[in-house]
Amino acid sequence: MSEQPVIFHVSDGIASITLNRPASGNAIDLAMANALVDAAIRCETDRSIRCVVLTGTGRLFCAGGDVGGFATAGEGAGAHLSLLAGTLHMAVARFARMPCPMVVLVNGPAAGAGLSLVLAGDIVLAARSAHFTAAYSAIGLTPDGGMSWLLPRLVGLRKAQEIILTNRRIKAEEAEAIGIVTRLVDDEALAGEGAETAGRLAASAVDALGTARRLLQRSFTNGLETQLEDEARGIAEAGAGPESREGIAAFLAKRAPDFRGAGR
C-alpha cells in the first residue's frame, strides 16, 4: 500500500478518498490534513466529479487526531492543534460546499475527528464491526472537525450532549438507530455496497443533488420564509438547466434519464 497519507483517484466520475495510515489507525496528522484539503479542493472544483467516496484502510476508519503528535509538540501543543484543526476544517468546509454528494464507508471504529468525518457524509454506510466515540474528553480536549455543529443536527441536542460529554462508545446498531449512520452493512459487503451506492448517485442529477445539499444545510438556520425563497430559486435554476430538460423528456418518453449525457 502506498505511503501517501491519503490515496486519491477518480474513475468514471467517482472520486475515491482513502485514509492511509493504517499502522496508526488512520490518525490525522498534519500531512493527512493537508492531503485532505488537496482532495477536497479537487472535489469542489472538478466538474467531472459526480460523487465522492471516503473510507479508510486497515482495521479502523479513523482514530481521530494523532495523539503522539500532540505529545511531541509539548509546550507548543496549542499552536500545533490550532494548525492541525484549522487545516482539517478547510477540508471539512470544502466537502460541505462541493456540488456533489459524499458517501462515507465506515470500515471500522471511528473516534474524535474520525467521527466528525463520518458525520460529514450525505450517505454513511457502516460495517457492523464499527463503533463510534467522541473521544475528546478522555484526553482533555474539545470537539473539532465540525462535530459540535453536525452531531446535534443528526441526533438532537440531548443525545449529542451525552455522546460528547460522557465519551461513551456507540455501537453500530445504536449509531444506525439514532441517525449517525444511514445503514449497516456486513463487513465483507461494505465495498460492494459502497460502489453500488456511489454509482447510483453519480448517475443521478448531480447539480440538483448539490442544490439539495445546500438547502438541507441551511434549513436549521434559515427562517421558513427564507428557506421557501431559497427553494424557489433552487428549483427555478434547476428547471432551466440541462438535467431537468433531460429528466422531463425521459419521464414523458417513459425511458430512463441519461443525466451524465445531459452535461453540467
Tab-separated table of C-alpha atoms in Angstrom:
chain	number	residue	atom	x	y	z
A	1	MET	CA	0.000	0.000	0.000
A	2	SER	CA	1.199	3.478	-0.865
A	3	GLU	CA	2.830	5.500	1.919
A	4	GLN	CA	0.763	8.541	0.961
A	5	PRO	CA	-1.407	9.579	3.949
A	6	VAL	CA	-4.415	9.877	1.644
A	7	ILE	CA	-4.951	7.911	-1.555
A	8	PHE	CA	-6.992	9.830	-4.117
A	9	HIS	CA	-8.160	8.718	-7.520
A	10	VAL	CA	-11.053	9.375	-9.883
A	11	SER	CA	-12.746	6.765	-12.042
A	12	ASP	CA	-15.930	7.141	-14.076
A	13	GLY	CA	-16.846	10.359	-12.285
A	14	ILE	CA	-16.405	8.933	-8.771
A	15	ALA	CA	-13.600	10.322	-6.579
A	16	SER	CA	-12.273	7.847	-4.022
A	17	ILE	CA	-10.520	9.249	-0.944
A	18	THR	CA	-8.873	6.678	1.319
A	19	LEU	CA	-7.275	7.496	4.665
A	20	ASN	CA	-3.999	5.589	4.527
A	21	ARG	CA	-2.149	5.454	7.832
A	22	PRO	CA	-3.335	2.011	8.943
A	23	ALA	CA	-0.431	1.427	11.341
A	24	SER	CA	-1.661	4.392	13.402
A	25	GLY	CA	-5.364	3.727	12.952
A	26	ASN	CA	-5.527	6.389	10.202
A	27	ALA	CA	-4.932	9.037	12.857
A	28	ILE	CA	-4.935	12.530	11.374
A	29	ASP	CA	-1.571	14.299	11.398
A	30	LEU	CA	-0.722	17.492	9.529
A	31	ALA	CA	0.345	15.618	6.390
A	32	MET	CA	-3.002	13.813	6.245
A	33	ALA	CA	-4.930	17.020	6.948
A	34	ASN	CA	-3.112	18.792	4.121
A	35	ALA	CA	-3.774	15.868	1.794
A	36	LEU	CA	-7.469	16.003	2.693
A	37	VAL	CA	-7.529	19.712	1.820
A	38	ASP	CA	-5.976	18.958	-1.576
A	39	ALA	CA	-8.536	16.220	-2.213
A	40	ALA	CA	-11.437	18.390	-1.072
A	41	ILE	CA	-10.380	21.274	-3.338
A	42	ARG	CA	-10.228	18.881	-6.290
A	43	CYS	CA	-13.692	17.554	-5.464
A	44	GLU	CA	-15.085	21.055	-5.070
A	45	THR	CA	-13.663	22.398	-8.340
A	46	ASP	CA	-13.525	19.455	-10.777
A	47	ARG	CA	-16.908	19.352	-12.511
A	48	SER	CA	-16.226	15.878	-13.876
A	49	ILE	CA	-16.527	14.501	-10.311
A	50	ARG	CA	-20.108	13.426	-9.674
A	51	CYS	CA	-19.754	11.633	-6.326
A	52	VAL	CA	-17.108	11.325	-3.598
A	53	VAL	CA	-16.409	8.206	-1.539
A	54	LEU	CA	-14.426	8.489	1.715
A	55	THR	CA	-13.135	5.432	3.579
A	56	GLY	CA	-10.099	4.113	5.462
A	57	THR	CA	-7.547	1.335	5.157
A	58	GLY	CA	-6.911	-1.326	7.761
A	59	ARG	CA	-8.914	-2.164	10.863
A	60	LEU	CA	-10.030	1.370	11.797
A	61	PHE	CA	-11.801	4.036	9.801
A	62	CYS	CA	-10.052	6.818	11.722
A	63	ALA	CA	-8.826	7.045	15.323
A	64	GLY	CA	-9.078	10.854	15.315
A	65	GLY	CA	-6.132	13.199	15.726
A	66	ASP	CA	-2.587	11.853	16.052
A	67	VAL	CA	-2.185	11.952	19.835
A	68	GLY	CA	1.504	11.106	19.547
A	69	GLY	CA	1.969	14.322	17.615
A	70	PHE	CA	0.151	16.250	20.336
A	71	ALA	CA	2.583	14.872	22.929
A	72	THR	CA	5.629	15.584	20.787
A	73	ALA	CA	4.544	19.229	20.440
A	74	GLY	CA	4.955	19.652	24.219
A	75	GLU	CA	4.513	23.273	25.264
A	76	GLY	CA	3.652	24.086	21.654
A	77	ALA	CA	0.612	21.784	21.686
A	78	GLY	CA	-1.817	24.682	21.494
A	79	ALA	CA	-0.227	26.063	18.332
A	80	HIS	CA	0.090	22.561	16.891
A	81	LEU	CA	-3.611	21.841	17.470
A	82	SER	CA	-4.624	25.210	16.058
A	83	LEU	CA	-2.762	24.461	12.830
A	84	LEU	CA	-3.990	20.858	12.624
A	85	ALA	CA	-7.636	21.641	13.346
A	86	GLY	CA	-7.590	24.707	11.107
A	87	THR	CA	-6.211	22.670	8.220
A	88	LEU	CA	-8.717	19.852	8.732
A	89	HIS	CA	-11.515	22.409	8.876
A	90	MET	CA	-10.562	23.735	5.448
A	91	ALA	CA	-11.181	20.235	4.114
A	92	VAL	CA	-14.463	19.757	6.012
A	93	ALA	CA	-15.803	23.105	4.767
A	94	ARG	CA	-14.968	22.269	1.155
A	95	PHE	CA	-16.548	18.836	1.410
A	96	ALA	CA	-19.692	20.580	2.676
A	97	ARG	CA	-19.685	23.129	-0.169
A	98	MET	CA	-18.808	20.831	-3.080
A	99	PRO	CA	-21.566	20.429	-5.687
A	100	CYS	CA	-21.841	16.645	-5.417
A	101	PRO	CA	-22.736	14.119	-2.687
A	102	MET	CA	-20.299	12.306	-0.416
A	103	VAL	CA	-20.624	8.661	0.593
A	104	VAL	CA	-18.690	7.604	3.697
A	105	LEU	CA	-17.821	3.920	4.105
A	106	VAL	CA	-17.012	3.302	7.768
A	107	ASN	CA	-14.806	0.211	7.603
A	108	GLY	CA	-14.110	0.112	11.354
A	109	PRO	CA	-14.093	2.175	14.559
A	110	ALA	CA	-14.246	5.962	14.301
A	111	ALA	CA	-13.244	8.321	17.108
A	112	GLY	CA	-12.707	12.044	17.586
A	113	ALA	CA	-12.209	13.816	14.272
A	114	GLY	CA	-12.778	10.457	12.621
A	115	LEU	CA	-16.351	10.594	13.901
A	116	SER	CA	-16.574	14.156	12.587
A	117	LEU	CA	-15.645	12.904	9.108
A	118	VAL	CA	-18.363	10.260	9.386
A	119	LEU	CA	-20.920	12.933	10.283
A	120	ALA	CA	-19.916	14.980	7.218
A	121	GLY	CA	-21.208	12.342	4.806
A	122	ASP	CA	-24.511	12.535	2.938
A	123	ILE	CA	-24.888	8.758	2.835
A	124	VAL	CA	-22.988	6.795	5.502
A	125	LEU	CA	-22.647	3.021	5.259
A	126	ALA	CA	-21.016	1.370	8.274
A	127	ALA	CA	-19.593	-2.090	8.737
A	128	ARG	CA	-21.243	-3.969	11.591
A	129	SER	CA	-17.851	-4.111	13.330
A	130	ALA	CA	-17.696	-0.312	13.522
A	131	HIS	CA	-18.250	1.688	16.680
A	132	PHE	CA	-18.116	5.399	17.413
A	133	THR	CA	-16.655	7.538	20.213
A	134	ALA	CA	-16.359	11.308	20.629
A	135	ALA	CA	-13.075	10.655	22.495
A	136	TYR	CA	-12.077	14.275	23.164
A	137	SER	CA	-12.795	14.450	26.896
A	138	ALA	CA	-10.698	11.329	27.506
A	139	ILE	CA	-7.573	13.362	26.718
A	140	GLY	CA	-8.790	16.741	27.964
A	141	LEU	CA	-9.687	18.188	24.567
A	142	THR	CA	-12.800	19.583	22.912
A	143	PRO	CA	-14.577	18.688	19.643
A	144	ASP	CA	-13.295	19.705	16.242
A	145	GLY	CA	-13.963	18.746	12.638
A	146	GLY	CA	-17.491	20.155	12.892
A	147	MET	CA	-18.717	17.619	15.468
A	148	SER	CA	-20.397	20.200	17.731
A	149	TRP	CA	-22.356	21.515	14.712
A	150	LEU	CA	-23.120	18.269	12.884
A	151	LEU	CA	-23.908	15.858	15.711
A	152	PRO	CA	-26.804	17.817	17.317
A	153	ARG	CA	-28.402	18.212	13.894
A	154	LEU	CA	-28.312	14.468	13.312
A	155	VAL	CA	-29.190	13.047	16.739
A	156	GLY	CA	-30.649	16.008	18.658
A	157	LEU	CA	-29.053	18.213	21.299
A	158	ARG	CA	-29.754	15.993	24.309
A	159	LYS	CA	-28.244	12.886	22.719
A	160	ALA	CA	-25.284	14.898	21.397
A	161	GLN	CA	-24.621	16.213	24.908
A	162	GLU	CA	-24.441	12.677	26.241
A	163	ILE	CA	-22.208	11.396	23.440
A	164	ILE	CA	-19.702	14.254	23.715
A	165	LEU	CA	-19.699	14.785	27.482
A	166	THR	CA	-19.720	11.168	28.671
A	167	ASN	CA	-17.448	9.855	25.901
A	168	ARG	CA	-19.334	6.554	25.800
A	169	ARG	CA	-18.911	4.118	22.930
A	170	ILE	CA	-21.776	3.971	20.425
A	171	LYS	CA	-22.168	0.532	18.881
A	172	ALA	CA	-23.028	0.193	15.206
A	173	GLU	CA	-26.659	-0.781	15.798
A	174	GLU	CA	-27.294	2.258	18.001
A	175	ALA	CA	-25.469	4.522	15.543
A	176	GLU	CA	-27.931	3.432	12.865
A	177	ALA	CA	-30.924	3.825	15.174
A	178	ILE	CA	-30.093	7.395	16.239
A	179	GLY	CA	-29.000	8.639	12.819
A	180	ILE	CA	-25.210	8.765	12.945
A	181	VAL	CA	-25.084	6.339	10.019
A	182	THR	CA	-27.543	5.713	7.207
A	183	ARG	CA	-27.459	1.932	7.385
A	184	LEU	CA	-25.310	-1.000	8.449
A	185	VAL	CA	-23.673	-3.415	6.033
A	186	ASP	CA	-21.947	-6.738	6.652
A	187	ASP	CA	-18.207	-6.095	6.789
A	188	GLU	CA	-17.429	-8.148	3.707
A	189	ALA	CA	-20.166	-6.422	1.691
A	190	LEU	CA	-19.180	-2.824	2.536
A	191	ALA	CA	-17.021	-2.121	-0.519
A	192	GLY	CA	-19.582	-3.545	-2.909
A	193	GLU	CA	-22.495	-1.700	-1.326
A	194	GLY	CA	-20.447	1.488	-1.370
A	195	ALA	CA	-19.605	1.119	-5.052
A	196	GLU	CA	-23.261	0.493	-5.899
A	197	THR	CA	-24.425	3.498	-3.902
A	198	ALA	CA	-21.781	5.804	-5.385
A	199	GLY	CA	-22.564	4.615	-8.899
A	200	ARG	CA	-26.256	5.290	-8.415
A	201	LEU	CA	-25.579	8.802	-7.093
A	202	ALA	CA	-23.078	9.556	-9.875
A	203	ALA	CA	-25.728	8.613	-12.449
A	204	SER	CA	-28.248	10.961	-10.821
A	205	ALA	CA	-28.955	14.632	-11.492
A	206	VAL	CA	-25.843	15.756	-9.626
A	207	ASP	CA	-26.403	19.510	-9.907
A	208	ALA	CA	-29.847	19.053	-8.368
A	209	LEU	CA	-28.309	16.953	-5.593
A	210	GLY	CA	-25.756	19.694	-4.931
A	211	THR	CA	-28.515	22.283	-4.538
A	212	ALA	CA	-30.463	19.916	-2.279
A	213	ARG	CA	-27.358	19.535	-0.085
A	214	ARG	CA	-27.142	23.311	0.361
A	215	LEU	CA	-30.846	23.621	1.140
A	216	LEU	CA	-30.604	20.958	3.831
A	217	GLN	CA	-27.516	22.564	5.375
A	218	ARG	CA	-29.222	25.966	5.585
A	219	SER	CA	-32.543	24.662	6.870
A	220	PHE	CA	-31.508	24.777	10.544
A	221	THR	CA	-30.525	28.439	10.436
A	222	ASN	CA	-32.968	29.888	7.892
A	223	GLY	CA	-36.426	31.039	8.846
A	224	LEU	CA	-39.313	29.476	6.931
A	225	GLU	CA	-39.770	32.368	4.506
A	226	THR	CA	-36.038	32.493	3.738
A	227	GLN	CA	-35.991	28.739	3.166
A	228	LEU	CA	-39.029	28.963	0.897
A	229	GLU	CA	-37.288	31.651	-1.164
A	230	ASP	CA	-34.119	29.549	-1.379
A	231	GLU	CA	-36.201	26.579	-2.516
A	232	ALA	CA	-37.962	28.676	-5.162
A	233	ARG	CA	-34.642	29.940	-6.532
A	234	GLY	CA	-33.152	26.472	-6.453
A	235	ILE	CA	-35.967	24.780	-8.332
A	236	ALA	CA	-36.100	27.604	-10.886
A	237	GLU	CA	-32.370	27.317	-11.570
A	238	ALA	CA	-32.633	23.537	-11.799
A	239	GLY	CA	-35.620	23.784	-14.134
A	240	ALA	CA	-33.650	25.990	-16.503
A	241	GLY	CA	-30.747	23.546	-16.677
A	242	PRO	CA	-29.917	20.533	-18.851
A	243	GLU	CA	-30.564	17.959	-16.130
A	244	SER	CA	-34.184	18.989	-15.781
A	245	ARG	CA	-34.716	19.040	-19.544
A	246	GLU	CA	-33.344	15.503	-19.766
A	247	GLY	CA	-35.319	14.307	-16.738
A	248	ILE	CA	-38.624	15.687	-18.013
A	249	ALA	CA	-38.042	14.382	-21.535
A	250	ALA	CA	-37.204	10.930	-20.170
A	251	PHE	CA	-40.299	10.942	-17.952
A	252	LEU	CA	-42.592	11.803	-20.857
A	253	ALA	CA	-40.893	9.260	-23.114
A	254	LYS	CA	-41.127	6.601	-20.388
A	255	ARG	CA	-37.381	5.890	-20.507
A	256	ALA	CA	-34.529	6.076	-18.029
A	257	PRO	CA	-32.885	9.525	-17.935
A	258	ASP	CA	-29.267	9.961	-19.026
A	259	PHE	CA	-28.092	12.675	-16.665
A	260	ARG	CA	-24.433	12.007	-17.441
A	261	GLY	CA	-25.053	12.846	-21.067
A	262	ALA	CA	-27.023	15.974	-20.186
A	263	GLY	CA	-23.849	17.912	-19.290
A	264	ARG	CA	-23.163	20.136	-16.295
